[in-house]
Amino acid sequence: MKNAFQRWLDGDIDLMANISDAAREHDHARADIKERDKKIAREIDSRRETVLMIAREREGLKMVYDVIAVICCVLVILVFMYIIAQLPLYGAENVRATTVAERYIEHGLEETGAINIVSGMILDYRAFDTLGESHVLFTALICVMILLRVDSKNQRKGFEDYYATMRETYFASEKDTILRTIGIFLVPCIFVYGIYVLLNGQNSPGGGFSGGAIMGAAMIIFTSAFGFDRVDRFFTLKLQTYVTFVALSFYSFAKGYVFFTGANGLENHIPKGTPGAILSGGLILPLDVAVGLVVACTMFGFYSLFRRGQIGGSLGRINS
Amino acid sequence: MDLSEIFKIILIVLLIGCAVAVNLTPSLLQAVIIFMSYSSVMCLLWILMESPDLAITEAAVGAGVSGLLFLVTLKKIRREDENAEPGETGPAEGKGSRR
Amino acid sequence: MDFICNFPLFTIVLSLFSGVLCTMLKGRTAKYYTLLYEAALIAMLAAVLVYTSVNGDFTYVMGEFPAPWGNEIRAGVLEALMAMCFMIIMMCSILAGWKFLVIDIDETKINLYFVLINLMTAALMAMIWTNDIFTGYVFLEILTLTSCGILIVREIGRTTLAAVRYMCLNLLGSGLFLLGVVLLYDITGHLLMVPMHATIAEIFYSDAAMKPVTLALGVLTIGLSIKSGLFPFNFWMPDTYGWATPTSAAVLSALVSKAYIFLLFKIYYRVVGPQIFETLPIRKIIFILGIMSMIFGSISAMRKKSINRMVAFSSAAQIGYIYMGIGIGGTLGYAAAMFQILAHAFTKSLLFLTTPRLAEVSGDSLLFKNLQGSGLRRKDAGLYFLVGALSMVGIPIFAGFSAKLFFALAAADSDNLRILFLTMTALAISSVLNAMYFIRTLIRIYSSGRGGADISAPQQFAHMHNLESDVPDSRERVETMAGHLEYWIPMLILVAANLILGLNSSAVADLIQRGLMMFD
């Protein structure tokens, strides 16, 4: 049983088929023999370079690599265990290491207005880090869009995927009773639960990231059960772009305003509310909503891009 | 040593077992499912360490969405079974190539 | 507090906003917006530089909670200088490489490329200004993802393979860095750099166990060394830089690896402190690895047959210089390392932006045998490559010579004969090796010969794949005057910067040393 690389090395698959096909068509159109010779010579050149590059990976004794890998892992494990053995125990008294944490625990409620100190900490004390983190997710979505979104180049593959999913949902709606029945009951519950976790970020465990992930998961289950065409009615690329743009810009500017006023010693006039109510915690609720929307759109965007190479879109319209 | 400590130790041993098993299984589908169970065990450990925020996120993201994305990837490259025929997965050479 | 003190915050927040904004814009609009925004950014950073060199550094509290409970950023002369130079290089890379961006990237994805460039700007700015180790990690993540993104945007097989390898190694490096941060937090209980330094100094001077701190720093160093390409970890460089579109290659090699090294240096200088750092064994290890990087990078570069891969390996060698400078220690050593960061950033971007133009007149091939005479066929690219190569070798007037001179002075100042001997030997050997492969390349591109100029270009293949493209055949890739200016102006700016660093090096070195004095 050979894997793909070995079969390609043996010449069973031809990864350069696209280029050589195009070259041959082109030459028949032009009937220029000297050009064709030169092209083939350079193809062989570049093909040889790719072969060499991948063959280099296969060089070396695989056994030696395995042994060295295991030894490295064991060494790293031993080093970490040595370091951790010298650290204080979980939950033990450690005066040096808890000066910062003490203030969060003692004064967190009154300074941030949130019962859930973790939310207060990530969205108020150390809000700058969370600003960066929410953009990390957005960056990941952009990278996946670059890699997987169907454009004029891989249109053929994109059409195949698109029609494959269309076929699936057509047949699935008739055959997959279990998924549909469970979907009818579970999807609303999961969605509402996600919204609950999101809105209660400042009062109970949860917050923007968890709530958004749950909502995204609900949308994925809905798509698996009922097909893409129903989701396409409301979740288009335009909606996703707008929602992400509005949510992230709101986050950047709201937090920018808080940082600006805080650093310059001005009052930022954001009410803290009464702890325990929904509308409390200052900016924590709006930021949770913004982050949750971004995360939900991102999760579902990943699923959509992985399945058929586009977000939203209708029959035949690939380039959104 | 009370019951919760024993429970924690069992979970940690299970965690290490899952991590090693992900590397050693021959089939990619099994590896993804063991990865999802790794995430679930981690979720339980977070609850035992009194961090429910992390537990919710780990369950939703690790055992849920990221395992699902792995499965969708396996379907896309048609490699659920290591012995199966891989689909044609050549790199697309087109507009970007200047060589 | 003057209004200028808010500028570092603006650079970060506005860059993040610009990144998100570019998803809504079309391709060319995104480019013009990005260039305009970067010009405004350079103006803001120049203002901060002037302000800090007159008034000293300032700390900016992010939010209403002071350190150590809230977050803060800090701006000084060194940070402002680095930030301004990075932005100049990024702007010049976008302008000079625009022609190839249009060819390499699908039209619908050009705005996504600028999203990544803006987010990368935000990450670079945040890593330069940060005064908190976890904020450094978060923006390091953004930098990792955007650098992989700008690689895969050129959708050919080799780039995707190289980008996947680059991403795996980068994630390993990030993971190790995060583990180091977590361990340091557990030991010291702080995430902000200045309080963490106070705790570490207390541990050190009270003779408590310093081993966990040293090991945690070691883990952190290994993580950042993998990401920036120190000696055993630089095998990803040739594939990554060799196949990227020229703007990406220039930005990656000139800016991204330097940002990681700058963060590492900041941790050594601000968290550990120079006095404690000079007693740790990490310093000697970095010194040795830097020297080995210099020598082995150059040896690997000599054996390459393609010009991009050679330039990529010489990048590995030059990064070894920076680590050697950090290893030498002392104010002069650190200043020399910072100067080399600037010199290498300006030179490497120059080189990566000229090689595709040389290849264009040699049948789009980057192999040496096809590049013969390309400097004569295309005189402007040849001239810029000449400047870059001479700077790398270390000819006086150019920046590379001043950098090497500073390293020698720093070694002489360190009062340690072994360091002096090793540094001088390493400088000599690596300069000779650099000369060997760069002068050979210069001779090759300037000797007369047709090289690969008669091979017709493969743009005709792209023609076949692109159903409704308007990318012209390469034989018709005639540039308008605007296209020429779009290339010449940024390249001349880079050459001018190189000459300024070379001729006026003492002024720049003074600025850097002043920045270092307010850096801790």
XYZ file of C-alpha atoms in Angstrom, chain A:
320
model
C 0.000 0.000 0.000
C 1.700 3.137 -1.124
C 0.644 6.563 -0.126
C 0.091 9.451 -2.466
C 3.653 10.731 -2.496
C 5.176 7.403 -3.337
C 2.681 6.797 -6.099
C 3.384 10.231 -7.452
C 7.096 9.566 -7.374
C 6.517 6.388 -9.329
C 4.635 8.370 -11.894
C 1.174 6.958 -11.261
C -0.365 10.336 -10.549
C 0.673 13.367 -12.448
C 0.476 16.527 -10.408
C 1.667 18.689 -13.256
C -1.148 17.477 -15.522
C -2.713 20.922 -15.614
C 0.389 22.627 -16.919
C 1.368 20.028 -19.487
C -2.191 19.811 -20.842
C -2.356 23.552 -21.228
C 1.040 23.559 -22.868
C 0.018 21.002 -25.418
C -3.226 22.785 -26.299
C -1.388 26.040 -26.596
C 1.189 24.597 -28.894
C -1.296 23.016 -31.213
C -2.927 26.381 -31.502
C 0.348 28.068 -32.277
C 2.166 25.309 -34.094
C 5.504 26.659 -32.972
C 7.832 23.715 -32.537
C 10.811 25.569 -31.138
C 8.645 27.106 -28.395
C 7.202 23.768 -27.480
C 10.597 22.209 -27.141
C 11.777 24.980 -24.899
C 8.609 24.798 -22.809
C 8.898 21.086 -22.297
C 12.525 21.486 -21.370
C 11.591 23.999 -18.702
C 8.701 21.897 -17.479
C 11.037 19.011 -16.967
C 13.353 21.395 -15.173
C 10.652 22.643 -12.822
C 9.155 19.196 -12.425
C 12.545 17.858 -11.453
C 12.853 20.589 -8.863
C 9.532 19.643 -7.302
C 10.529 15.979 -7.309
C 13.780 16.832 -5.643
C 12.075 19.022 -3.092
C 9.665 16.285 -2.122
C 12.229 13.521 -2.409
C 14.423 15.377 -0.004
C 11.685 14.910 2.514
C 11.765 11.171 2.051
C 15.490 10.922 2.417
C 17.105 9.657 5.503
C 16.399 6.654 7.568
C 12.871 6.743 8.870
C 13.833 4.530 11.798
C 16.494 6.943 13.017
C 13.980 9.776 12.770
C 11.466 7.877 14.882
C 13.977 7.082 17.608
C 15.274 10.642 17.752
C 11.701 11.989 17.867
C 10.830 9.790 20.823
C 14.034 10.763 22.644
C 13.341 14.468 22.066
C 9.791 14.139 23.374
C 10.949 12.289 26.484
C 13.630 14.925 27.125
C 11.133 17.761 26.804
C 8.702 15.972 29.124
C 11.448 15.486 31.719
C 12.483 19.137 31.540
C 8.918 20.319 32.049
C 8.314 17.913 34.896
C 11.474 19.152 36.559
C 10.346 22.770 36.301
C 6.860 22.019 37.525
C 8.131 20.015 40.461
C 9.655 23.196 41.805
C 6.514 25.294 41.486
C 4.011 25.668 44.340
C 1.165 23.178 44.557
C -2.246 23.802 43.080
C -4.196 25.985 45.440
C -1.417 26.419 47.994
C -0.542 29.729 49.589
C 1.986 31.615 47.508
C 2.429 35.200 48.498
C 4.731 36.137 45.702
C 2.611 34.865 42.890
C -0.816 36.126 43.890
C -0.548 39.885 44.357
C -2.297 40.507 41.089
C -4.864 37.747 41.423
C -5.876 38.854 44.914
C -7.033 42.213 43.719
C -9.044 40.648 40.897
C -10.829 38.403 43.349
C -11.418 40.967 46.072
C -12.240 44.051 44.054
C -13.301 42.519 40.762
C -17.020 42.802 41.391
C -17.017 46.440 42.416
C -14.536 47.624 39.815
C -15.941 45.875 36.782
C -19.555 45.250 37.791
C -19.460 41.629 36.711
C -20.215 38.700 38.987
C -18.196 36.414 36.742
C -14.710 37.624 37.597
C -13.229 35.815 34.613
C -15.352 37.844 32.210
C -14.514 40.976 34.108
C -10.869 40.201 33.849
C -10.690 39.355 30.191
C -12.966 42.153 29.053
C -12.068 44.887 31.490
C -8.761 44.534 33.269
C -6.936 42.920 30.381
C -9.168 43.963 27.540
C -6.294 44.651 25.191
C -5.423 40.987 24.989
C -8.999 40.026 24.180
C -9.059 42.652 21.440
C -6.128 40.840 19.875
C -7.639 37.417 20.404
C -10.869 38.221 18.626
C -8.867 39.396 15.663
C -6.935 36.106 15.706
C -10.125 34.251 14.882
C -10.911 36.719 12.131
C -7.419 36.279 10.688
C -7.859 32.524 10.663
C -11.094 32.927 8.717
C -9.361 35.163 6.171
C -6.557 32.633 5.724
C -9.065 29.830 5.196
C -10.940 31.989 2.706
C -7.745 32.594 0.781
C -6.923 28.919 0.715
C -10.317 27.397 0.066
C -12.558 29.954 -1.549
C -13.399 29.122 -5.102
C -12.104 31.652 -7.556
C -11.570 31.676 -11.265
C -8.675 29.268 -10.870
C -10.205 26.307 -9.129
C -13.655 26.861 -10.518
C -13.892 23.370 -11.886
C -13.222 21.797 -8.501
C -15.560 24.316 -6.922
C -18.415 23.338 -9.217
C -17.856 19.683 -8.373
C -18.020 20.357 -4.659
C -21.055 22.574 -5.073
C -23.018 20.016 -7.028
C -21.908 17.286 -4.653
C -23.441 19.141 -1.740
C -26.584 19.876 -3.764
C -26.948 16.178 -4.543
C -26.389 15.254 -0.922
C -29.017 17.546 0.470
C -31.552 16.484 -2.136
C -31.201 12.868 -1.173
C -30.556 13.527 2.457
C -33.871 15.243 2.981
C -35.611 12.064 1.951
C -33.426 9.501 3.674
C -31.828 10.946 6.759
C -34.832 10.908 9.091
C -32.738 10.679 12.221
C -30.776 13.819 11.449
C -33.842 15.789 10.506
C -35.915 14.718 13.487
C -33.122 15.361 15.950
C -32.379 18.613 14.163
C -35.942 19.846 14.555
C -35.746 19.339 18.301
C -32.143 20.125 19.070
C -31.246 23.073 16.876
C -33.580 25.608 18.487
C -32.579 24.438 21.969
C -28.867 24.690 21.227
C -29.303 28.062 19.596
C -31.231 29.477 22.523
C -28.702 27.999 24.908
C -25.931 29.692 22.953
C -27.707 33.029 23.166
C -28.225 32.497 26.879
C -24.538 31.762 27.470
C -23.629 34.829 25.445
C -25.947 37.260 27.157
C -25.086 36.025 30.618
C -21.336 36.295 30.199
C -20.993 38.712 33.041
C -23.166 36.816 35.515
C -22.423 33.171 34.952
C -19.710 31.180 33.255
C -19.672 31.660 29.550
C -19.244 34.795 27.583
C -18.628 35.761 24.008
C -16.355 32.953 22.869
C -18.304 30.049 24.335
C -21.676 31.446 23.341
C -20.523 32.138 19.828
C -19.037 28.660 19.456
C -22.313 27.094 20.603
C -24.322 29.204 18.168
C -21.952 28.288 15.375
C -22.315 24.622 16.249
C -26.093 24.972 16.146
C -25.919 26.452 12.668
C -23.668 23.617 11.533
C -26.136 21.017 12.790
C -28.935 22.858 11.025
C -27.007 22.821 7.767
C -26.168 19.143 8.064
C -29.779 18.273 8.718
C -31.597 20.543 6.293
C -29.106 21.341 3.585
C -27.318 24.404 2.408
C -30.114 25.920 0.374
C -32.134 26.830 3.448
C -29.136 28.444 5.124
C -28.189 30.323 1.971
C -31.416 32.237 2.222
C -30.195 34.190 5.198
C -26.464 33.620 5.571
C -24.810 35.167 2.552
C -21.272 36.381 2.134
C -22.486 39.961 2.344
C -24.163 39.319 5.686
C -21.092 37.639 7.065
C -18.801 40.438 5.907
C -21.034 43.148 7.303
C -21.606 41.424 10.625
C -17.899 40.769 11.103
C -16.983 44.305 10.090
C -19.536 45.962 12.355
C -18.791 43.711 15.314
C -15.023 44.008 15.150
C -15.002 47.733 14.426
C -17.364 48.304 17.320
C -15.033 46.297 19.517
C -11.928 48.187 18.370
C -13.458 51.620 18.754
C -15.268 50.932 22.011
C -12.157 49.564 23.623
C -10.047 52.251 21.975
C -12.312 54.836 23.564
C -11.967 53.175 26.978
C -8.175 53.021 26.664
C -7.995 56.611 25.461
C -10.094 57.973 28.283
C -8.408 55.778 30.848
C -4.898 56.782 29.850
C -5.701 60.465 29.638
C -7.442 60.450 32.978
C -10.868 61.285 31.590
C -14.169 59.815 32.669
C -15.522 57.261 30.307
C -19.146 57.469 31.431
C -19.924 53.835 30.940
C -22.455 52.703 33.522
C -21.629 49.663 35.536
C -25.213 48.703 36.326
C -26.299 46.536 39.223
C -24.445 43.244 39.468
C -26.650 40.310 38.598
C -28.838 42.068 36.084
C -28.515 41.425 32.396
C -27.564 45.001 31.666
C -24.570 45.193 33.933
C -20.867 45.083 33.769
C -20.367 48.209 31.723
C -19.156 47.351 28.266
C -18.978 43.618 28.919
C -22.395 42.816 27.473
C -22.002 44.664 24.132
C -18.491 43.291 23.707
C -19.721 39.788 24.442
C -22.402 40.172 21.787
C -19.862 41.454 19.276
C -17.383 38.668 19.979
C -20.124 36.056 19.968
C -21.411 37.145 16.574
C -17.905 37.082 15.118
C -17.199 33.637 16.531
C -20.507 32.213 15.315
C -20.006 33.602 11.817
C -16.436 32.322 11.791
C -17.355 28.805 12.875
C -20.067 28.526 10.319
C -17.878 30.193 7.715
C -15.207 27.544 8.287
C -17.758 24.782 7.825
C -19.170 26.341 4.699
C -15.746 26.930 3.151
C -14.601 23.428 3.951
C -17.705 21.824 2.498
C -18.076 23.708 -0.726
C -15.542 26.480 -1.005
C -17.801 29.462 -0.585
C -19.874 31.237 1.989
C -23.413 31.828 0.885
C -23.748 31.961 -2.858
C -26.386 30.554 -5.165
C -26.455 28.195 -8.031
C -23.745 29.084 -10.502
C -22.610 32.253 -8.848
C -19.193 31.369 -7.533
C -17.372 34.669 -7.309
C -19.202 36.592 -4.601
